[in-house]
């Protein structure tokens, strides 16, 4: 926390500017974000400097079709420096005739997916790495790049359903055990192939992207600024409010809109209610996966109080629909506050009792403890987020590190456990429920009076901003470039995107029966993420090796 | 192990049975729903209702509707506001923006039906035609609404925007004695 004092922060920013000015022609510092435009020939050195020497991790990267503005394609790599509360955005251009960018996957492996996503959706090429199709289905016509500005949003190429072959076993191991395409407990489309030796999992393969919905294109073409919060809310069925808050914050930051204090407090309160309901849901699902359905039933019974509270405060059990750019739509009246506090104390009391009972069941403890271990070094290397990181001893929480909404007015602890097993991740979530209750109580007490909506909402063109929100599963990143009447570019990175690669470490060596729980222990949300990765037993990450029937998508070793 | 130790071990072993106490205290939490009122709060956002008598067909709700559940269709004689419940996300943005308060929110959520036509609602407006070119300009209800607010709108309310511009230019011409060169 020492790095967050203003003086210290300024000297750190100066240091960044001094070191980066060797490569960059144009460096701007706005709020907490450093923007630097770097020519493509020295881009790799700049990434190396930021990623290795400043020890920043990659939040995400985004390809943008800037041809209507300046005739170039651009790639934005967004890095994060949590200890100092900074975002670093490095931008590079490519020659419009060739559209070839230098790949940085050998410096930061986390860029693998987003580079391939840019290749699929914008037709950009990346030099110095294996390239393959990631997001779009196999039958999608070549040379049709949906995110380019000259491609209409309602284009519908004729699909040809060729089907996909699953691979038939690896050398030296038994036949793969498929989990999916619907997860047995989470009811979402994803596909895991577990390779086992006896009862032990030795390798796993993940195939996602069954539900790529083209939300970014839809927002950039068909919707207006104030309609997108409702679309953003539908990115995720559990943490929807996180996405709409993150989008609104990004636009507010870009347009420098002053959001009234009361609106910020309401956002924080609803975000914490969402966290409680998400964690209670997860505890229930985990109990169900362990075969302890009593825990599942009672966890969801307690959750029902939160759902009712959410409906009382926002008008809906889920997809609250109260976020708009500039504030919120629905006020928390005085007469709802006693009811809120009553529900909070019910949850606090009942959940403490339930956890106490659950932990006393020896089978639960036995199966959570020392299964699905993610060591701290691996967690840092993969820069995992949320309870997955905090369960492995990484002390990261955006609510504290880069405070947004009204979190700077609340005093709370960030639970961190060092064990890195399923029990640690469970305990982080259990503790967070109590911390969230504490935060809501403090915020309700301090709730300021005043308007809930900014009076003037004027969004100038061609501004950009990065916004972060700590979702129940981890850090959610939205990157917005403003345009006329709607965003020019809106990029979403959901938390599960960062966490899925960690499954390769967690699943290595667990018993087959513990695999579903271990997969669920990162609280995955496939619908938000939908990426593709392969997990190797020797600890190397490899992009899914596809047989030639799949169209020769090749594989790359990182 | 003495009696005390034995008792402690027993309590520890019987720990999971605390679930029985929790369950008996919680009792039955599900409801016999169709026979009992459902668990919804007074703030619940359900289906919307459009009051045909108040609606003026201005299209403000159509502009803000995120999922295009509200659409406007116009032909030569009518302007129709269509509401398709199948697309509605119950955000009530239309209620926020309606200038006449014609849209009202309800607590209704039991919308399942065998006939898709039950999910369509529409408000049909008659249109006012331009007195010069005969093109549809606005709805009769909209005209009355505007006239109530501003009396002098009478001069131009039934003119097509293009004809309105022509009229304005002619008036300027008459005032300054300028004639457009042909």
PDB file of N, CA and C in Angstrom, chain A residues 329-376:
ATOM      1  N   UNK A 329     -30.088   4.487 -11.854  1.00  0.00           N
ATOM      2  CA  UNK A 329     -31.468   4.873 -12.122  1.00  0.00           C
ATOM      3  C   UNK A 329     -32.349   4.792 -10.900  1.00  0.00           C
ATOM      4  N   UNK A 330     -31.970   3.956  -9.940  1.00  0.00           N
ATOM      5  CA  UNK A 330     -32.886   3.694  -8.834  1.00  0.00           C
ATOM      6  C   UNK A 330     -32.205   4.034  -7.513  1.00  0.00           C
ATOM      7  N   UNK A 331     -32.892   4.801  -6.722  1.00  0.00           N
ATOM      8  CA  UNK A 331     -32.347   5.246  -5.449  1.00  0.00           C
ATOM      9  C   UNK A 331     -32.644   4.206  -4.363  1.00  0.00           C
ATOM     10  N   UNK A 332     -31.810   4.211  -3.334  1.00  0.00           N
ATOM     11  CA  UNK A 332     -32.107   3.387  -2.159  1.00  0.00           C
ATOM     12  C   UNK A 332     -32.826   4.295  -1.161  1.00  0.00           C
ATOM     13  N   UNK A 333     -34.123   4.083  -1.015  1.00  0.00           N
ATOM     14  CA  UNK A 333     -34.910   4.959  -0.129  1.00  0.00           C
ATOM     15  C   UNK A 333     -34.583   4.652   1.323  1.00  0.00           C
ATOM     16  N   UNK A 334     -34.922   5.607   2.170  1.00  0.00           N
ATOM     17  CA  UNK A 334     -34.673   5.441   3.600  1.00  0.00           C
ATOM     18  C   UNK A 334     -35.400   4.218   4.161  1.00  0.00           C
ATOM     19  N   UNK A 335     -36.618   3.966   3.657  1.00  0.00           N
ATOM     20  CA  UNK A 335     -37.410   2.884   4.253  1.00  0.00           C
ATOM     21  C   UNK A 335     -36.905   1.501   3.866  1.00  0.00           C
ATOM     22  N   UNK A 336     -35.965   1.445   2.903  1.00  0.00           N
ATOM     23  CA  UNK A 336     -35.423   0.127   2.542  1.00  0.00           C
ATOM     24  C   UNK A 336     -34.216  -0.225   3.393  1.00  0.00           C
ATOM     25  N   UNK A 337     -33.651   0.778   4.047  1.00  0.00           N
ATOM     26  CA  UNK A 337     -32.401   0.535   4.776  1.00  0.00           C
ATOM     27  C   UNK A 337     -32.580  -0.437   5.950  1.00  0.00           C
ATOM     28  N   UNK A 338     -33.630  -0.278   6.796  1.00  0.00           N
ATOM     29  CA  UNK A 338     -33.801  -1.264   7.885  1.00  0.00           C
ATOM     30  C   UNK A 338     -33.931  -2.690   7.372  1.00  0.00           C
ATOM     31  N   UNK A 339     -34.669  -2.846   6.280  1.00  0.00           N
ATOM     32  CA  UNK A 339     -34.857  -4.185   5.707  1.00  0.00           C
ATOM     33  C   UNK A 339     -33.509  -4.753   5.251  1.00  0.00           C
ATOM     34  N   UNK A 340     -32.687  -3.880   4.602  1.00  0.00           N
ATOM     35  CA  UNK A 340     -31.369  -4.310   4.132  1.00  0.00           C
ATOM     36  C   UNK A 340     -30.520  -4.799   5.296  1.00  0.00           C
ATOM     37  N   UNK A 341     -30.493  -3.997   6.371  1.00  0.00           N
ATOM     38  CA  UNK A 341     -29.658  -4.369   7.523  1.00  0.00           C
ATOM     39  C   UNK A 341     -30.165  -5.666   8.158  1.00  0.00           C
ATOM     40  N   UNK A 342     -31.496  -5.831   8.159  1.00  0.00           N
ATOM     41  CA  UNK A 342     -32.072  -7.050   8.734  1.00  0.00           C
ATOM     42  C   UNK A 342     -31.618  -8.273   7.930  1.00  0.00           C
ATOM     43  N   UNK A 343     -31.724  -8.157   6.591  1.00  0.00           N
ATOM     44  CA  UNK A 343     -31.316  -9.281   5.740  1.00  0.00           C
ATOM     45  C   UNK A 343     -29.832  -9.595   5.931  1.00  0.00           C
ATOM     46  N   UNK A 344     -29.009  -8.529   6.049  1.00  0.00           N
ATOM     47  CA  UNK A 344     -27.575  -8.749   6.227  1.00  0.00           C
ATOM     48  C   UNK A 344     -27.292  -9.530   7.508  1.00  0.00           C
ATOM     49  N   UNK A 345     -28.006  -9.180   8.593  1.00  0.00           N
ATOM     50  CA  UNK A 345     -27.700  -9.909   9.832  1.00  0.00           C
ATOM     51  C   UNK A 345     -28.215 -11.341   9.764  1.00  0.00           C
ATOM     52  N   UNK A 346     -29.327 -11.571   9.026  1.00  0.00           N
ATOM     53  CA  UNK A 346     -29.792 -12.955   8.846  1.00  0.00           C
ATOM     54  C   UNK A 346     -28.724 -13.768   8.121  1.00  0.00           C
ATOM     55  N   UNK A 347     -28.199 -13.176   7.014  1.00  0.00           N
ATOM     56  CA  UNK A 347     -27.195 -13.914   6.226  1.00  0.00           C
ATOM     57  C   UNK A 347     -25.968 -14.187   7.074  1.00  0.00           C
ATOM     58  N   UNK A 348     -25.521 -13.168   7.805  1.00  0.00           N
ATOM     59  CA  UNK A 348     -24.301 -13.302   8.590  1.00  0.00           C
ATOM     60  C   UNK A 348     -24.445 -14.458   9.575  1.00  0.00           C
ATOM     61  N   UNK A 349     -25.578 -14.471  10.283  1.00  0.00           N
ATOM     62  CA  UNK A 349     -25.788 -15.486  11.318  1.00  0.00           C
ATOM     63  C   UNK A 349     -25.911 -16.883  10.694  1.00  0.00           C
ATOM     64  N   UNK A 350     -26.771 -16.977   9.684  1.00  0.00           N
ATOM     65  CA  UNK A 350     -27.068 -18.292   9.118  1.00  0.00           C
ATOM     66  C   UNK A 350     -25.878 -18.865   8.359  1.00  0.00           C
ATOM     67  N   UNK A 351     -25.155 -17.978   7.642  1.00  0.00           N
ATOM     68  CA  UNK A 351     -24.039 -18.479   6.851  1.00  0.00           C
ATOM     69  C   UNK A 351     -22.907 -18.950   7.765  1.00  0.00           C
ATOM     70  N   UNK A 352     -22.677 -18.231   8.859  1.00  0.00           N
ATOM     71  CA  UNK A 352     -21.636 -18.652   9.796  1.00  0.00           C
ATOM     72  C   UNK A 352     -21.953 -20.042  10.338  1.00  0.00           C
ATOM     73  N   UNK A 353     -23.224 -20.268  10.666  1.00  0.00           N
ATOM     74  CA  UNK A 353     -23.633 -21.570  11.184  1.00  0.00           C
ATOM     75  C   UNK A 353     -23.476 -22.665  10.139  1.00  0.00           C
ATOM     76  N   UNK A 354     -23.867 -22.327   8.904  1.00  0.00           N
ATOM     77  CA  UNK A 354     -23.790 -23.324   7.833  1.00  0.00           C
ATOM     78  C   UNK A 354     -22.345 -23.720   7.561  1.00  0.00           C
ATOM     79  N   UNK A 355     -21.449 -22.720   7.498  1.00  0.00           N
ATOM     80  CA  UNK A 355     -20.041 -23.011   7.222  1.00  0.00           C
ATOM     81  C   UNK A 355     -19.473 -23.876   8.337  1.00  0.00           C
ATOM     82  N   UNK A 356     -19.842 -23.528   9.572  1.00  0.00           N
ATOM     83  CA  UNK A 356     -19.394 -24.300  10.727  1.00  0.00           C
ATOM     84  C   UNK A 356     -19.805 -25.769  10.588  1.00  0.00           C
ATOM     85  N   UNK A 357     -21.050 -25.971  10.189  1.00  0.00           N
ATOM     86  CA  UNK A 357     -21.553 -27.341  10.025  1.00  0.00           C
ATOM     87  C   UNK A 357     -20.850 -28.045   8.866  1.00  0.00           C
ATOM     88  N   UNK A 358     -20.693 -27.320   7.758  1.00  0.00           N
ATOM     89  CA  UNK A 358     -20.081 -27.949   6.581  1.00  0.00           C
ATOM     90  C   UNK A 358     -18.653 -28.388   6.871  1.00  0.00           C
ATOM     91  N   UNK A 359     -17.923 -27.525   7.550  1.00  0.00           N
ATOM     92  CA  UNK A 359     -16.520 -27.837   7.827  1.00  0.00           C
ATOM     93  C   UNK A 359     -16.406 -29.022   8.783  1.00  0.00           C
ATOM     94  N   UNK A 360     -17.433 -29.207   9.618  1.00  0.00           N
ATOM     95  CA  UNK A 360     -17.363 -30.317  10.565  1.00  0.00           C
ATOM     96  C   UNK A 360     -17.627 -31.665   9.900  1.00  0.00           C
ATOM     97  N   UNK A 361     -18.063 -31.648   8.645  1.00  0.00           N
ATOM     98  CA  UNK A 361     -18.244 -32.922   7.937  1.00  0.00           C
ATOM     99  C   UNK A 361     -16.861 -33.383   7.482  1.00  0.00           C
ATOM    100  N   UNK A 362     -16.365 -34.515   7.981  1.00  0.00           N
ATOM    101  CA  UNK A 362     -14.974 -34.886   7.673  1.00  0.00           C
ATOM    102  C   UNK A 362     -14.729 -35.084   6.181  1.00  0.00           C
ATOM    103  N   UNK A 363     -15.724 -35.614   5.460  1.00  0.00           N
ATOM    104  CA  UNK A 363     -15.520 -35.889   4.025  1.00  0.00           C
ATOM    105  C   UNK A 363     -15.279 -34.597   3.250  1.00  0.00           C
ATOM    106  N   UNK A 364     -16.006 -33.548   3.626  1.00  0.00           N
ATOM    107  CA  UNK A 364     -15.864 -32.258   2.925  1.00  0.00           C
ATOM    108  C   UNK A 364     -14.442 -31.751   3.092  1.00  0.00           C
ATOM    109  N   UNK A 365     -13.981 -31.740   4.326  1.00  0.00           N
ATOM    110  CA  UNK A 365     -12.655 -31.238   4.631  1.00  0.00           C
ATOM    111  C   UNK A 365     -11.601 -32.065   3.893  1.00  0.00           C
ATOM    112  N   UNK A 366     -11.798 -33.369   3.923  1.00  0.00           N
ATOM    113  CA  UNK A 366     -10.839 -34.283   3.322  1.00  0.00           C
ATOM    114  C   UNK A 366     -10.715 -34.040   1.822  1.00  0.00           C
ATOM    115  N   UNK A 367     -11.866 -33.800   1.186  1.00  0.00           N
ATOM    116  CA  UNK A 367     -11.806 -33.655  -0.274  1.00  0.00           C
ATOM    117  C   UNK A 367     -11.399 -32.269  -0.716  1.00  0.00           C
ATOM    118  N   UNK A 368     -11.565 -31.268   0.147  1.00  0.00           N
ATOM    119  CA  UNK A 368     -11.134 -29.920  -0.233  1.00  0.00           C
ATOM    120  C   UNK A 368      -9.654 -29.719   0.035  1.00  0.00           C
ATOM    121  N   UNK A 369      -9.193 -30.330   1.103  1.00  0.00           N
ATOM    122  CA  UNK A 369      -7.831 -30.071   1.537  1.00  0.00           C
ATOM    123  C   UNK A 369      -6.827 -30.790   0.635  1.00  0.00           C
ATOM    124  N   UNK A 370      -5.812 -30.038   0.248  1.00  0.00           N
ATOM    125  CA  UNK A 370      -4.710 -30.573  -0.550  1.00  0.00           C
ATOM    126  C   UNK A 370      -5.152 -31.207  -1.865  1.00  0.00           C
ATOM    127  N   UNK A 371      -6.226 -30.697  -2.434  1.00  0.00           N
ATOM    128  CA  UNK A 371      -6.560 -31.084  -3.806  1.00  0.00           C
ATOM    129  C   UNK A 371      -6.494 -29.822  -4.660  1.00  0.00           C
ATOM    130  N   UNK A 372      -6.145 -30.006  -5.918  1.00  0.00           N
ATOM    131  CA  UNK A 372      -6.094 -28.887  -6.860  1.00  0.00           C
ATOM    132  C   UNK A 372      -5.165 -27.779  -6.419  1.00  0.00           C
ATOM    133  N   UNK A 373      -3.926 -28.133  -6.108  1.00  0.00           N
ATOM    134  CA  UNK A 373      -3.014 -27.123  -5.560  1.00  0.00           C
ATOM    135  C   UNK A 373      -2.445 -26.242  -6.662  1.00  0.00           C
ATOM    136  N   UNK A 374      -2.507 -24.932  -6.444  1.00  0.00           N
ATOM    137  CA  UNK A 374      -1.883 -23.961  -7.340  1.00  0.00           C
ATOM    138  C   UNK A 374      -0.817 -23.225  -6.534  1.00  0.00           C
ATOM    139  N   UNK A 375       0.479 -23.554  -6.717  1.00  0.00           N
ATOM    140  CA  UNK A 375       1.517 -22.882  -5.935  1.00  0.00           C
ATOM    141  C   UNK A 375       1.614 -21.404  -6.286  1.00  0.00           C
ATOM    142  N   UNK A 376       2.169 -20.652  -5.347  1.00  0.00           N
ATOM    143  CA  UNK A 376       2.217 -19.195  -5.499  1.00  0.00           C
ATOM    144  C   UNK A 376       2.995 -18.768  -6.736  1.00  0.00           C
TER     145      UNK A 376
END
